[in-house]
Amino acid sequence: MSKNDSSDPCATTPEVEAILDTLADLCCDAAAGSSEALDRRSSDLLKALVMNGFDRVNVGSFVSELQKRMTNACNEESKHHAEQRTSIIRRLKNEYQSLTRWTSS
């Protein structure tokens, strides 16, 4: 099944797929100790995700989708850094929720 298969409950556009994949890759790097790229790019990527309508189509699935992609994308080393992964996801979730509230008001 492809990522954009219409039977997928989290079906999205190619742009959203690319954004989510990039975020997952950056989160994996950050969990392994290299957070500069995530720090530099996360705000723009999250804004692009919201502007592409991910929150309207996939309400509440940001965290689960990011976790799933990180599980697939992270190497073994970064998979063993559960605390860092949790912290990174929590930070991105808070920023994402803030952006969705701002754009919906």
Coordinates of N, CA and C in Angstrom, one line a residue:
M1 N 0.9 -1.2 0.0 CA 0.0 0.0 0.0 C 0.9 1.2 0.0
S2 N 0.6 2.2 -0.9 CA 1.4 3.4 -0.9 C 0.9 4.3 0.2
K3 N 1.8 5.3 0.5 CA 1.5 6.3 1.6 C 0.2 7.1 1.3
N4 N -0.1 7.3 0.0 CA -1.2 8.1 -0.4 C -2.4 7.3 -0.8
D5 N -2.4 6.0 -0.5 CA -3.6 5.2 -0.8 C -4.8 5.7 -0.1
S6 N -5.9 5.8 -0.9 CA -7.1 6.4 -0.3 C -7.7 5.5 0.8
S7 N -7.4 4.2 0.9 CA -7.9 3.4 2.0 C -7.1 3.7 3.3
D8 N -6.0 4.4 3.2 CA -5.2 4.8 4.4 C -6.0 5.8 5.1
P9 N -6.2 5.6 6.5 CA -7.0 6.6 7.2 C -6.3 7.9 7.4
C10 N -5.0 7.9 7.1 CA -4.2 9.1 7.2 C -3.7 9.6 5.8
A11 N -4.5 9.3 4.8 CA -4.1 9.7 3.4 C -3.9 11.2 3.4
T12 N -2.8 11.6 2.7 CA -2.4 13.0 2.6 C -1.9 13.3 1.2
T13 N -1.5 14.5 1.0 CA -0.9 14.9 -0.3 C 0.6 14.6 -0.3
P14 N 1.2 14.6 -1.5 CA 2.6 14.4 -1.6 C 3.4 15.4 -0.8
E15 N 2.9 16.6 -0.7 CA 3.6 17.7 0.0 C 3.6 17.4 1.5
V16 N 2.5 17.0 2.0 CA 2.4 16.6 3.4 C 3.3 15.4 3.8
E17 N 3.2 14.4 2.9 CA 4.1 13.2 3.1 C 5.6 13.7 3.2
A18 N 6.0 14.5 2.3 CA 7.4 15.0 2.3 C 7.7 15.7 3.6
I19 N 6.8 16.6 4.0 CA 7.0 17.3 5.3 C 7.1 16.4 6.5
L20 N 6.2 15.4 6.6 CA 6.2 14.4 7.7 C 7.5 13.6 7.7
D21 N 7.9 13.2 6.5 CA 9.1 12.4 6.4 C 10.3 13.2 6.8
T22 N 10.4 14.4 6.4 CA 11.5 15.3 6.8 C 11.5 15.5 8.3
L23 N 10.4 15.8 8.8 CA 10.3 16.0 10.3 C 10.8 14.7 11.0
A24 N 10.3 13.6 10.6 CA 10.7 12.3 11.2 C 12.3 12.1 11.1
D25 N 12.8 12.4 9.9 CA 14.3 12.3 9.8 C 15.0 13.2 10.7
L26 N 14.5 14.5 10.8 CA 15.2 15.5 11.7 C 15.0 15.1 13.1
C27 N 13.9 14.5 13.5 CA 13.7 14.1 14.9 C 14.6 12.9 15.2
C28 N 14.8 12.0 14.3 CA 15.8 10.9 14.5 C 17.2 11.4 14.7
D29 N 17.6 12.4 13.9 CA 18.9 13.0 14.1 C 19.0 13.7 15.4
A30 N 17.9 14.4 15.8 CA 18.0 15.1 17.1 C 18.0 14.1 18.3
A31 N 17.3 13.0 18.2 CA 17.3 11.9 19.2 C 18.7 11.3 19.4
A32 N 19.5 11.3 18.3 CA 20.8 10.8 18.3 C 21.9 11.8 18.7
G33 N 21.4 13.0 19.0 CA 22.3 14.1 19.5 C 22.6 15.2 18.6
S34 N 22.0 15.3 17.4 CA 22.3 16.3 16.4 C 21.0 17.1 16.2
S35 N 20.7 18.1 17.1 CA 19.4 18.7 17.0 C 19.4 20.1 16.2
E36 N 20.5 20.5 15.7 CA 20.6 21.8 15.1 C 19.7 21.9 13.9
A37 N 19.6 21.0 13.1 CA 18.8 21.0 11.9 C 17.3 21.1 12.3
L38 N 16.9 20.3 13.3 CA 15.5 20.3 13.7 C 15.2 21.6 14.3
D39 N 16.1 22.2 15.2 CA 15.9 23.5 15.8 C 15.7 24.6 14.7
R40 N 16.5 24.5 13.7 CA 16.5 25.5 12.6 C 15.2 25.4 11.7
R41 N 14.8 24.1 11.4 CA 13.8 23.9 10.4 C 12.4 23.6 10.9
S42 N 12.2 23.2 12.2 CA 10.9 22.7 12.6 C 9.8 23.6 12.5
S43 N 10.0 24.9 12.8 CA 8.9 25.9 12.8 C 8.4 26.0 11.3
D44 N 9.3 26.1 10.4 CA 8.8 26.3 9.0 C 8.1 25.0 8.5
L45 N 8.6 23.8 8.9 CA 8.0 22.6 8.5 C 6.6 22.4 9.1
L46 N 6.5 22.8 10.4 CA 5.2 22.7 11.0 C 4.2 23.7 10.4
K47 N 4.6 24.9 10.1 CA 3.8 25.8 9.5 C 3.3 25.3 8.1
A48 N 4.2 24.7 7.4 CA 3.9 24.2 6.1 C 2.9 23.1 6.2
L49 N 3.0 22.2 7.2 CA 2.1 21.1 7.5 C 0.7 21.7 7.7
V50 N 0.6 22.7 8.6 CA -0.7 23.3 8.9 C -1.3 24.0 7.6
M51 N -0.5 24.7 6.9 CA -0.9 25.4 5.7 C -1.4 24.5 4.6
N52 N -0.8 23.3 4.6 CA -1.3 22.2 3.6 C -2.5 21.5 4.1
G53 N -3.1 21.9 5.2 CA -4.3 21.3 5.7 C -4.3 20.0 6.4
F54 N -3.1 19.6 6.9 CA -3.0 18.3 7.6 C -3.9 18.3 8.8
D55 N -4.0 19.4 9.5 CA -4.8 19.4 10.7 C -6.3 19.3 10.4
R56 N -6.8 19.7 9.3 CA -8.2 19.6 8.9 C -8.5 18.2 8.5
V57 N -7.6 17.5 7.8 CA -7.9 16.2 7.3 C -7.5 15.1 8.3
N58 N -6.6 15.3 9.2 CA -6.1 14.3 10.1 C -6.1 14.8 11.5
V59 N -7.2 15.2 12.0 CA -7.3 15.8 13.3 C -6.8 14.8 14.4
G60 N -5.9 15.3 15.2 CA -5.4 14.5 16.3 C -4.4 13.4 16.0
S61 N -4.0 13.4 14.7 CA -3.1 12.3 14.4 C -1.6 12.7 14.2
F62 N -1.3 14.0 14.5 CA 0.1 14.4 14.3 C 1.1 13.6 15.1
V63 N 0.8 13.4 16.3 CA 1.8 12.7 17.2 C 1.9 11.3 16.8
S64 N 0.8 10.6 16.5 CA 0.9 9.2 16.2 C 1.6 9.0 14.8
E65 N 1.3 9.9 13.9 CA 1.9 9.8 12.6 C 3.4 10.1 12.6
L66 N 3.8 11.1 13.4 CA 5.2 11.3 13.6 C 5.9 10.2 14.3
Q67 N 5.3 9.6 15.3 CA 5.9 8.5 16.0 C 6.1 7.3 15.1
K68 N 5.1 7.0 14.3 CA 5.1 5.9 13.3 C 6.3 6.1 12.3
R69 N 6.4 7.3 11.8 CA 7.4 7.6 10.8 C 8.8 7.5 11.5
M70 N 8.9 8.0 12.7 CA 10.2 7.9 13.4 C 10.6 6.5 13.6
T71 N 9.7 5.6 14.0 CA 10.0 4.2 14.2 C 10.5 3.6 12.9
N72 N 10.0 4.0 11.8 CA 10.5 3.5 10.5 C 11.8 4.2 10.0
A73 N 12.0 5.4 10.4 CA 13.1 6.2 9.9 C 14.4 6.1 10.7
C74 N 14.2 6.0 12.0 CA 15.4 6.1 12.9 C 16.2 4.8 12.9
N75 N 17.5 5.1 13.0 CA 18.4 3.9 13.0 C 18.4 3.3 14.4
E76 N 19.0 2.2 14.6 CA 19.0 1.5 15.9 C 19.5 2.4 17.1
E77 N 20.5 3.2 16.8 CA 21.1 4.0 17.9 C 20.0 5.0 18.4
S78 N 19.4 5.7 17.5 CA 18.4 6.7 17.9 C 17.1 6.1 18.5
K79 N 16.8 4.9 18.1 CA 15.6 4.2 18.6 C 15.8 3.9 20.1
H80 N 17.0 3.9 20.6 CA 17.3 3.6 22.0 C 17.3 4.8 22.9
H81 N 16.9 6.0 22.3 CA 16.9 7.2 23.1 C 15.5 7.6 23.3
A82 N 14.7 6.8 24.1 CA 13.3 7.0 24.2 C 13.0 8.4 24.9
E83 N 13.8 8.8 25.9 CA 13.5 10.0 26.6 C 13.7 11.2 25.6
Q84 N 14.7 11.2 24.8 CA 14.9 12.3 23.9 C 13.8 12.3 22.8
R85 N 13.4 11.1 22.3 CA 12.3 11.1 21.4 C 11.0 11.6 21.9
T86 N 10.7 11.3 23.2 CA 9.5 11.7 23.8 C 9.6 13.3 24.0
S87 N 10.7 13.8 24.4 CA 10.9 15.2 24.6 C 10.7 16.0 23.3
I88 N 11.3 15.4 22.2 CA 11.2 16.1 20.9 C 9.8 16.1 20.4
I89 N 9.1 14.9 20.5 CA 7.7 14.9 20.0 C 6.9 15.8 20.8
R90 N 7.1 15.9 22.1 CA 6.3 16.8 23.0 C 6.4 18.2 22.6
R91 N 7.7 18.6 22.3 CA 8.0 20.0 21.9 C 7.3 20.3 20.5
L92 N 7.4 19.4 19.6 CA 6.8 19.6 18.3 C 5.3 19.6 18.4
K93 N 4.7 18.7 19.2 CA 3.3 18.6 19.4 C 2.8 20.0 19.9
N94 N 3.4 20.5 20.9 CA 3.0 21.8 21.5 C 3.1 22.9 20.5
E95 N 4.1 23.0 19.7 CA 4.3 24.0 18.6 C 3.2 23.8 17.6
Y96 N 3.0 22.5 17.2 CA 1.9 22.2 16.2 C 0.6 22.7 16.7
Q97 N 0.2 22.3 17.9 CA -1.1 22.7 18.5 C -1.2 24.2 18.5
S98 N -0.2 24.9 18.9 CA -0.2 26.3 18.9 C -0.5 26.9 17.5
L99 N 0.2 26.4 16.5 CA -0.1 26.8 15.2 C -1.5 26.6 14.7
T100 N -2.0 25.4 15.0 CA -3.4 25.1 14.6 C -4.4 25.9 15.3
R101 N -4.2 26.3 16.5 CA -5.1 27.2 17.2 C -5.0 28.6 16.6
W102 N -3.8 29.0 16.3 CA -3.6 30.3 15.7 C -4.3 30.4 14.4
T103 N -4.1 29.4 13.5 CA -4.7 29.5 12.2 C -6.2 29.3 12.2
S104 N -6.8 28.7 13.2 CA -8.2 28.4 13.3 C -9.0 29.6 13.9
S105 N -8.2 30.6 14.5 CA -9.0 31.7 15.1 C -9.0 32.9 14.2

